[in-house]
Short mmCIF file of C-alpha atoms and ligand atoms in Angstrom, two decimals:
data_model
loop_
_atom_site.label_atom_id
_atom_site.label_comp_id
_atom_site.label_asym_id
_atom_site.label_seq_id
_atom_site.Cartn_x
_atom_site.Cartn_y
_atom_site.Cartn_z
CA MET A 25 -13.69 19.22 -3.96
CA ALA A 26 -15.94 20.88 -1.53
CA VAL A 27 -14.76 21.73 1.94
CA ARG A 28 -16.31 19.30 4.42
CA ALA A 29 -16.42 19.64 8.19
CA ILE A 30 -15.32 16.72 10.35
CA ASN A 31 -16.23 18.61 13.50
CA ASP A 32 -16.39 22.21 14.71
CA ARG A 33 -12.66 22.86 14.31
CA VAL A 34 -11.50 20.32 11.73
CA CYS A 35 -12.39 20.33 8.07
CA ALA A 36 -11.18 18.49 4.99
CA VAL A 37 -9.68 20.77 2.32
CA GLY A 38 -7.98 18.17 0.13
CA VAL A 39 -8.66 17.26 -3.48
CA ILE A 40 -10.01 14.33 -5.48
CA ASP A 41 -8.00 13.03 -8.44
CA TRP A 42 -10.81 11.22 -10.19
CA ASP A 43 -8.84 10.22 -13.26
CA ARG A 44 -5.43 9.19 -11.99
CA GLN A 45 -4.74 5.72 -13.33
CA VAL A 46 -1.22 5.00 -12.19
CA PHE A 47 0.93 5.92 -9.20
CA ASP A 48 4.72 5.97 -9.22
CA GLU A 49 4.40 4.81 -12.85
CA LEU A 50 3.83 1.40 -11.30
CA LEU A 51 0.63 0.99 -9.30
CA THR A 52 -2.63 0.92 -11.19
CA LEU A 53 -5.39 3.02 -9.64
CA PRO A 54 -8.67 1.71 -11.06
CA GLU A 55 -10.63 4.02 -8.78
CA GLY A 56 -8.47 7.15 -8.87
CA THR A 57 -7.30 8.61 -5.57
CA THR A 58 -7.56 11.57 -3.24
CA TYR A 59 -4.87 13.76 -1.69
CA ASN A 60 -6.42 14.67 1.62
CA ALA A 61 -5.49 17.74 3.62
CA TYR A 62 -7.09 19.06 6.77
CA ILE A 63 -7.46 22.35 8.57
CA VAL A 64 -7.43 22.41 12.36
CA LYS A 65 -8.66 25.74 13.69
CA GLY A 66 -7.68 26.30 17.31
CA SER A 67 -8.78 29.31 19.34
CA GLU A 68 -5.38 30.96 18.72
CA LYS A 69 -3.64 29.20 15.85
CA THR A 70 -4.57 27.46 12.64
CA ALA A 71 -2.77 24.49 11.16
CA LEU A 72 -2.93 22.82 7.77
CA ILE A 73 -2.17 19.11 7.80
CA ASP A 74 -0.53 17.83 4.61
CA ALA A 75 -0.34 19.66 1.33
CA VAL A 76 -1.71 17.65 -1.64
CA ASP A 77 0.03 16.71 -4.89
CA ALA A 78 1.56 19.15 -7.34
CA GLY A 79 -0.91 20.29 -9.99
CA PHE A 80 -3.69 20.71 -7.42
CA GLU A 81 -2.44 23.93 -5.83
CA GLU A 82 -5.27 26.04 -7.23
CA GLU A 83 -7.90 23.63 -5.96
CA LEU A 84 -6.32 23.56 -2.51
CA ILE A 85 -6.22 27.35 -2.36
CA THR A 86 -9.86 27.52 -3.45
CA ASN A 87 -10.71 25.16 -0.62
CA LEU A 88 -8.74 27.23 1.89
CA ILE A 89 -10.65 30.33 0.79
CA ARG A 90 -13.95 28.44 1.10
CA ALA A 91 -12.87 27.37 4.58
CA ASP A 92 -12.33 31.04 5.39
CA ILE A 93 -8.59 30.62 5.91
CA ALA A 94 -6.80 33.95 5.39
CA SER A 95 -3.59 32.91 7.08
CA LEU A 96 -1.88 29.79 8.33
CA ASP A 97 0.27 29.55 11.42
CA TYR A 98 1.50 26.03 10.82
CA ILE A 99 1.84 23.64 7.92
CA ILE A 100 2.18 20.15 9.39
CA LEU A 101 3.95 17.68 7.13
CA ASN A 102 3.45 14.08 8.14
CA HIS A 103 5.36 12.74 5.14
CA ALA A 104 7.71 14.21 2.53
CA GLU A 105 6.45 12.30 -0.50
CA GLN A 106 5.33 14.66 -3.20
CA ASP A 107 1.68 13.59 -3.20
CA HIS A 108 1.49 15.26 0.24
CA THR A 109 3.94 18.09 -0.24
CA GLY A 110 3.43 19.02 -3.90
CA ALA A 111 1.67 22.28 -3.02
CA LEU A 112 4.26 23.23 -0.41
CA PRO A 113 6.33 25.57 -2.63
CA MET A 114 3.18 27.57 -3.37
CA LEU A 115 1.98 27.55 0.25
CA TYR A 116 5.44 28.62 1.36
CA GLU A 117 5.19 31.71 -0.85
CA LEU A 118 1.54 32.42 -0.13
CA PHE A 119 1.77 32.15 3.66
CA PRO A 120 5.17 33.69 4.52
CA SER A 121 4.52 33.62 8.26
CA ALA A 122 3.53 29.96 8.37
CA THR A 123 5.96 27.61 10.12
CA ILE A 124 6.51 24.21 8.58
CA VAL A 125 6.28 21.57 11.29
CA THR A 126 7.83 18.18 10.72
CA THR A 127 10.48 15.69 11.82
CA GLU A 128 14.16 16.17 11.23
CA LYS A 129 14.26 13.37 8.67
CA CYS A 130 11.29 14.84 6.83
CA GLN A 131 12.91 18.26 6.81
CA ASP A 132 15.99 16.74 5.25
CA LEU A 133 13.92 15.26 2.44
CA ILE A 134 11.79 18.39 1.98
CA LYS A 135 14.92 20.47 1.58
CA ILE A 136 16.17 18.37 -1.31
CA LEU A 137 12.74 17.92 -2.87
CA HIS A 138 11.51 21.52 -2.59
CA GLN A 139 14.51 23.72 -1.73
CA ILE A 140 12.86 25.21 1.38
CA PRO A 141 15.34 27.01 3.72
CA ASN A 142 15.92 25.90 7.31
CA HIS A 143 14.50 28.95 9.08
CA ARG A 144 10.94 28.11 7.99
CA PHE A 145 10.93 24.78 9.85
CA MET A 146 10.02 23.76 13.37
CA ILE A 147 11.43 20.31 14.07
CA VAL A 148 9.34 18.08 16.31
CA LYS A 149 10.27 14.85 17.99
CA ASP A 150 8.22 11.85 18.91
CA GLY A 151 5.67 12.67 21.61
CA GLU A 152 6.07 16.44 21.40
CA THR A 153 2.99 18.61 21.33
CA LEU A 154 1.94 21.90 19.79
CA SER A 155 -0.83 24.03 21.22
CA LEU A 156 -3.29 25.75 18.90
CA GLY A 157 -5.00 27.44 21.87
CA ASP A 158 -7.92 25.32 22.91
CA CYS A 159 -6.57 22.18 21.29
CA THR A 160 -3.29 20.33 21.09
CA LEU A 161 -1.52 18.41 18.36
CA GLU A 162 0.69 15.51 19.40
CA PHE A 163 3.28 14.17 16.98
CA LEU A 164 4.04 10.47 16.71
CA GLU A 165 7.09 9.40 14.78
CA THR A 166 6.02 6.32 12.84
CA PRO A 167 8.84 5.45 10.45
CA TRP A 168 8.36 3.27 7.37
CA VAL A 169 4.68 3.87 6.72
CA HIS A 170 5.61 4.54 4.07
CA TRP A 171 9.03 6.24 4.03
CA PRO A 172 11.58 6.37 6.85
CA GLU A 173 10.53 9.87 7.93
CA THR A 174 6.78 9.34 8.29
CA MET A 175 4.92 10.63 11.34
CA MET A 176 1.30 10.99 12.40
CA THR A 177 -0.47 13.84 14.13
CA TYR A 178 -2.97 13.22 16.92
CA LEU A 179 -5.48 15.89 17.88
CA GLN A 180 -5.78 15.12 21.56
CA GLU A 181 -9.06 16.82 22.43
CA ASP A 182 -10.97 15.21 19.54
CA LYS A 183 -9.08 11.88 19.64
CA LEU A 184 -8.56 12.32 15.93
CA LEU A 185 -5.56 10.71 14.25
CA PHE A 186 -4.16 12.20 11.05
CA SER A 187 -2.42 9.06 9.86
CA CYS A 188 -1.12 10.14 6.44
CA ASP A 189 -0.46 7.05 4.26
CA LEU A 190 -1.35 4.52 6.97
CA PHE A 191 -5.02 3.46 6.78
CA GLY A 192 -5.30 5.12 3.35
CA ALA A 193 -6.88 3.95 0.10
CA HIS A 194 -6.44 4.99 -3.49
CA PHE A 195 -10.15 5.59 -3.85
CA ALA A 196 -11.67 8.70 -5.37
CA THR A 197 -14.95 9.14 -3.59
CA SER A 198 -17.18 12.11 -2.96
CA ARG A 199 -18.03 10.68 0.44
CA LEU A 200 -15.83 12.14 3.15
CA ILE A 201 -16.67 9.46 5.70
CA ALA A 202 -16.19 5.76 5.02
CA MET A 203 -19.60 4.17 5.18
CA ASP A 204 -20.12 0.74 3.70
CA GLU A 205 -17.14 -1.52 4.37
CA ARG A 206 -17.95 -3.49 1.22
CA ILE A 207 -17.08 -0.37 -0.78
CA TRP A 208 -13.84 0.81 0.83
CA TYR A 209 -12.40 -2.55 1.88
CA GLY A 210 -11.15 -3.60 -1.58
CA PRO A 211 -9.34 -0.32 -2.40
CA ALA A 212 -7.87 -0.17 1.12
CA LYS A 213 -6.61 -3.74 0.87
CA ARG A 214 -5.13 -3.14 -2.55
CA TYR A 215 -3.40 -0.02 -1.24
CA PHE A 216 -1.96 -1.93 1.72
CA ALA A 217 -0.83 -4.72 -0.62
CA GLU A 218 0.92 -2.34 -2.99
CA ILE A 219 2.47 0.08 -0.49
CA MET A 220 2.52 -1.12 3.10
CA VAL A 221 3.11 -4.87 2.96
CA PRO A 222 6.93 -4.71 2.81
CA PHE A 223 6.77 -2.76 6.08
CA ARG A 224 4.21 -5.01 7.78
CA ALA A 225 6.42 -5.65 10.81
CA LYS A 226 6.61 -1.87 11.34
CA VAL A 227 2.86 -1.60 10.83
CA ARG A 228 2.34 -4.18 13.57
CA ASP A 229 4.59 -2.15 15.90
CA HIS A 230 2.67 1.05 15.14
CA LEU A 231 -0.69 -0.68 15.63
CA GLU A 232 0.52 -1.87 19.01
CA ARG A 233 1.55 1.63 19.98
CA LEU A 234 -1.68 3.17 18.68
CA SER A 235 -3.69 0.72 20.77
CA SER A 236 -2.70 2.77 23.81
CA TYR A 237 -4.35 5.86 22.28
CA GLU A 238 -8.05 6.49 22.35
CA ILE A 239 -8.87 7.06 18.68
CA ALA A 240 -12.35 8.20 17.75
CA CYS A 241 -11.60 8.99 14.14
CA ILE A 242 -8.83 8.27 11.61
CA ALA A 243 -8.25 10.85 8.87
CA PRO A 244 -5.73 9.44 6.38
CA SER A 245 -4.20 11.26 3.43
CA HIS A 246 -5.80 9.05 0.78
CA GLY A 247 -9.39 7.86 0.60
CA PRO A 248 -12.20 8.20 3.10
CA VAL A 249 -12.08 9.25 6.74
CA HIS A 250 -12.84 6.47 9.23
CA ALA A 251 -15.27 7.88 11.79
CA ASN A 252 -15.47 4.35 13.14
CA PRO A 253 -11.83 3.23 13.23
CA THR A 254 -12.45 -0.36 14.32
CA PRO A 255 -13.00 -1.98 10.89
CA ILE A 256 -9.92 -0.45 9.26
CA VAL A 257 -7.74 -1.16 12.32
CA GLU A 258 -8.92 -4.78 12.38
CA ALA A 259 -8.27 -5.07 8.65
CA TYR A 260 -4.74 -3.74 9.18
CA GLN A 261 -4.19 -6.25 11.98
CA GLU A 262 -5.07 -9.03 9.55
CA TRP A 263 -3.16 -7.70 6.55
CA SER A 264 -0.01 -6.92 8.51
CA SER A 265 0.06 -10.34 10.16
CA GLU A 266 2.05 -13.24 8.75
CA GLU A 267 -1.13 -15.30 8.45
CA VAL A 268 -1.97 -16.77 5.04
CA LYS A 269 -4.87 -18.78 3.69
CA ASN A 270 -5.49 -22.02 1.86
CA LEU A 271 -4.98 -20.20 -1.44
CA VAL A 272 -2.66 -20.73 -4.39
CA ILE A 273 -2.15 -18.03 -6.97
CA ILE A 274 -0.61 -18.88 -10.31
CA PRO A 275 0.63 -15.86 -12.27
CA TYR A 276 1.46 -17.19 -15.73
CA ILE A 277 2.35 -16.24 -19.23
CA SER A 278 2.23 -18.54 -22.24
CA MET A 279 3.49 -17.94 -25.77
CA HIS A 280 2.26 -20.97 -27.71
CA GLY A 281 -0.10 -22.59 -25.22
CA SER A 282 2.10 -25.26 -23.57
CA THR A 283 2.54 -23.38 -20.31
CA LYS A 284 -1.15 -22.42 -20.28
CA THR A 285 -2.09 -26.10 -20.57
CA MET A 286 0.13 -26.82 -17.57
CA VAL A 287 -1.52 -24.02 -15.59
CA ARG A 288 -4.98 -25.36 -16.37
CA THR A 289 -3.93 -28.86 -15.36
CA LEU A 290 -2.41 -27.67 -12.06
CA THR A 291 -5.40 -25.41 -11.36
CA ASP A 292 -7.74 -28.35 -11.87
CA ALA A 293 -5.58 -30.59 -9.68
CA LEU A 294 -5.59 -28.04 -6.86
CA ILE A 295 -9.34 -27.42 -7.07
CA ARG A 296 -9.94 -31.18 -6.91
CA ARG A 297 -7.96 -31.17 -3.67
CA GLY A 298 -10.15 -28.46 -2.17
CA ILE A 299 -7.56 -25.69 -2.44
CA GLU A 300 -8.72 -22.23 -3.47
CA THR A 301 -6.83 -21.39 -6.65
CA ARG A 302 -6.53 -18.32 -8.82
CA PRO A 303 -4.53 -18.29 -12.07
CA PHE A 304 -3.65 -14.89 -13.56
CA ASP A 305 -2.74 -14.45 -17.23
CA LEU A 306 0.06 -11.89 -17.01
CA GLY A 307 -0.74 -10.74 -20.53
CA ARG A 308 -3.97 -9.26 -19.18
CA ALA A 309 -3.89 -9.38 -15.39
CA ASP A 310 -4.11 -6.37 -13.10
CA THR A 311 -0.98 -6.48 -10.95
CA GLY A 312 -2.83 -4.63 -8.16
CA LEU A 313 -5.28 -7.53 -7.91
CA ILE A 314 -2.40 -10.01 -7.84
CA ALA A 315 -0.76 -7.93 -5.10
CA SER A 316 -4.03 -8.00 -3.10
CA LEU A 317 -4.16 -11.79 -3.27
CA LEU A 318 -0.47 -12.01 -2.39
CA LEU A 319 -1.63 -10.85 1.06
CA ASP A 320 -3.62 -14.08 1.41
CA ALA A 321 -1.90 -16.74 -0.66
CA ALA A 322 0.02 -19.47 1.16
CA THR A 323 1.52 -20.61 -2.14
CA VAL A 324 2.59 -18.83 -5.31
CA VAL A 325 3.36 -20.81 -8.44
CA ILE A 326 4.91 -18.79 -11.26
CA ALA A 327 4.44 -20.28 -14.69
CA THR A 328 6.58 -19.24 -17.62
CA PRO A 329 7.89 -20.51 -20.91
CA THR A 330 11.55 -20.05 -21.73
CA VAL A 331 12.31 -16.98 -23.84
CA LEU A 332 15.77 -17.21 -25.35
CA PHE A 333 17.67 -18.35 -22.25
CA GLY A 334 15.46 -17.34 -19.32
CA PRO A 335 11.96 -16.67 -18.04
CA HIS A 336 9.49 -14.57 -19.99
CA PRO A 337 9.98 -10.89 -18.95
CA LYS A 338 6.36 -10.71 -17.71
CA ALA A 339 7.01 -13.64 -15.39
CA ALA A 340 10.28 -12.03 -14.30
CA ASN A 341 8.39 -8.81 -13.60
CA ILE A 342 5.86 -10.48 -11.29
CA ALA A 343 8.68 -12.34 -9.51
CA PHE A 344 10.45 -9.01 -9.06
CA ILE A 345 7.28 -7.38 -7.68
CA ALA A 346 6.55 -10.28 -5.30
CA ASN A 347 10.15 -10.10 -4.10
CA MET A 348 10.02 -6.31 -3.69
CA LEU A 349 6.79 -6.63 -1.69
CA ARG A 350 8.34 -9.44 0.40
CA ALA A 351 5.28 -11.58 -0.25
CA LYS A 352 3.90 -13.43 2.77
CA CYS A 353 3.59 -16.78 1.01
CA ARG A 354 5.21 -19.78 2.67
CA PHE A 355 5.66 -21.91 -0.44
CA VAL A 356 6.64 -21.14 -4.00
CA SER A 357 7.12 -23.17 -7.11
CA ILE A 358 7.80 -22.69 -10.79
CA ILE A 359 6.27 -24.50 -13.69
CA GLY A 360 6.59 -24.10 -17.44
CA SER A 361 7.71 -25.43 -20.74
CA TYR A 362 10.81 -25.02 -22.86
CA GLY A 363 11.89 -25.97 -26.35
CA TRP A 364 15.61 -26.18 -26.43
CA GLY A 365 17.03 -25.15 -23.09
CA GLY A 366 17.65 -22.20 -20.85
CA LYS A 367 17.79 -21.27 -17.21
CA ALA A 368 14.24 -20.05 -16.54
CA VAL A 369 13.86 -21.93 -13.24
CA GLU A 370 17.30 -20.96 -12.00
CA ASP A 371 16.85 -17.31 -12.95
CA LEU A 372 13.33 -17.01 -11.49
CA SER A 373 14.24 -18.68 -8.20
CA GLY A 374 17.17 -16.28 -7.91
CA MET A 375 14.78 -13.34 -8.23
CA ILE A 376 12.74 -14.14 -5.13
CA SER A 377 15.49 -14.23 -2.54
CA LYS A 378 13.67 -11.84 -0.18
CA ILE A 379 10.65 -14.11 0.09
CA ASP A 380 10.97 -16.39 3.08
CA ALA A 381 9.32 -19.41 1.45
CA GLU A 382 10.09 -23.05 0.74
CA LEU A 383 10.67 -23.81 -2.93
CA LEU A 384 8.61 -26.83 -3.91
CA GLU A 385 10.03 -29.00 -6.68
CA PRO A 386 9.52 -27.09 -9.96
CA VAL A 387 7.90 -28.80 -12.93
CA TYR A 388 9.71 -27.68 -16.05
CA ILE A 389 9.09 -29.84 -19.06
CA ARG A 390 10.14 -29.93 -22.69
CA GLY A 391 7.38 -29.11 -25.19
CA GLN A 392 3.74 -30.05 -24.72
CA LEU A 393 2.37 -31.48 -21.52
CA ASN A 394 2.42 -35.30 -21.64
CA GLU A 395 1.41 -38.02 -19.22
CA GLU A 396 4.64 -37.80 -17.28
CA GLY A 397 4.36 -34.00 -16.96
CA THR A 398 0.74 -34.31 -15.86
CA GLN A 399 1.82 -36.70 -13.11
CA LEU A 400 4.49 -34.24 -11.97
CA LEU A 401 1.84 -31.51 -11.69
CA GLU A 402 -0.39 -33.88 -9.70
CA ASN A 403 2.59 -34.53 -7.43
CA LEU A 404 3.10 -30.78 -7.01
CA ALA A 405 -0.59 -30.39 -6.10
CA ASP A 406 -0.13 -33.19 -3.51
CA GLU A 407 2.87 -31.41 -2.03
CA ILE A 408 0.94 -28.13 -1.80
CA LEU A 409 -2.02 -29.88 -0.17
CA LYS A 410 0.29 -31.53 2.35
CA ARG A 411 1.96 -28.22 3.26
CA HIS A 412 -1.36 -26.39 3.56
CA THR A 413 -2.86 -29.18 5.66
CA ASP A 414 0.20 -29.44 7.91
CA ASN A 415 -0.02 -25.67 8.48
CA ASN A 416 -3.76 -25.78 9.30
CA LEU A 417 -4.51 -23.03 6.83
CA PRO A 418 -8.02 -21.63 6.98
FE1 FEO B 28 0.78 9.03 -0.24
FE2 FEO B 28 3.88 7.81 0.55
O1 FEO B 28 2.64 9.02 -0.14
#
C-alpha cells in the first residue's frame, strides 16, 4: 500500500489485505480488510500508531521507509489483538530505542502474546497525554471495543481520533478517505454486527464521552478514514441503540422440504401482514449478512427439522451466534418439522438464554405441513404483527 498523507504530520502506513476471506476462522470478509497504521511526526518525536497483522511486516517496513522514518520514538498500541500488534516483535527488534506506549491491561496481554519485556513499555492511564513537540497525543481508555484493554488516541491539535477497532470496517479499499456512504456503509455495518454488537452498551457510553471532544477526523484501524465523522458516528448511534425495526428474519435449514414449506408459508403470511421478512437458507446463507440484519430485526424465527434427537447443527450454529452476539431482537420463535420425536425446540430455546426476548409459541409439527399446521403459522404471524404493532416499530 502506498503511504498516504492525512495532513502535514500524519500519514497512513498500514496495509491492505485484499484477499482475506475469513477473520478469527469465523467471520466472512467478502471485501477483504485493511490493517491501518499511522505515523504522527511531531517537531521532536515520532510515533507509530498500531502495528498491522503478522505476515505484513515487510510491507509495513517498506511504508515506513517511504514515509522517511529512520527511527521511532514511540509505538502506540491501542489494542493488543494480533491484527494490530502482529508486526510488534519485528518493530521491537528494528527500533530498539522505541518505547511501547499502552495501557496496563494491554501490556499484560502483549507480554503473553509477544513476550516483550517490561522495560520497553510506558504505561498510560485514561486522560494522560504525551507530547511529540508541537503536538500532543491524549489517551482515552475505552474498554470493550473490542477487548477489555482497548484505548483510543486523540491528536489534540488536529482533532484527529485514532479509534482502532471502533468505527472500523473490514473493507479493502485503495481509497484512504471514506467518500460515498453507499459504499462503506454496508461493510461498516457488517463489521459492527459481527464484532461490536455484544458491547453496544459500552459503545453507547464511549459515544457519549466522545461527544465532548471536537473530532474533525476518525482514523480507525480497519477500512477507510472518516474525514467527515458525522455519518459514521450517527450510524454507530443507530446500531448501538436497542431500537429494532418491523423486520422478521427466518434462518432455516430443511432436509427433505417440510421445514422449507413451513418457512415459505410463514414468510407469505408475514408479507401479507405488511411485515418486512427475510428468510435465509442456512445451507447457503452468508452469516455476516444475517448478523447485519440481526441489528434491525424485531423478531427472529429459527426453523429447523429434527436431526436424531435435536435441532439441525446449522440451526444450532445460528442460535449460538445470535446468542453470542446478544441479538437485539425482542421476540423469537421456533418452527420446524419432525418425524419421530426429539427435543429440537427445547434444545434451541436453551441456546438463546442471553437474548432478552419473548419466546412466541413455537410451531413444531409432525411430517408435512397440513391445514392445522398452516393455521398455527398464521396464528404465529398474527402474534408477531400484534407485538410489532404494539411496539410501534418503524
Ligand atoms: Fe481489529 Fe479487535 O482487532
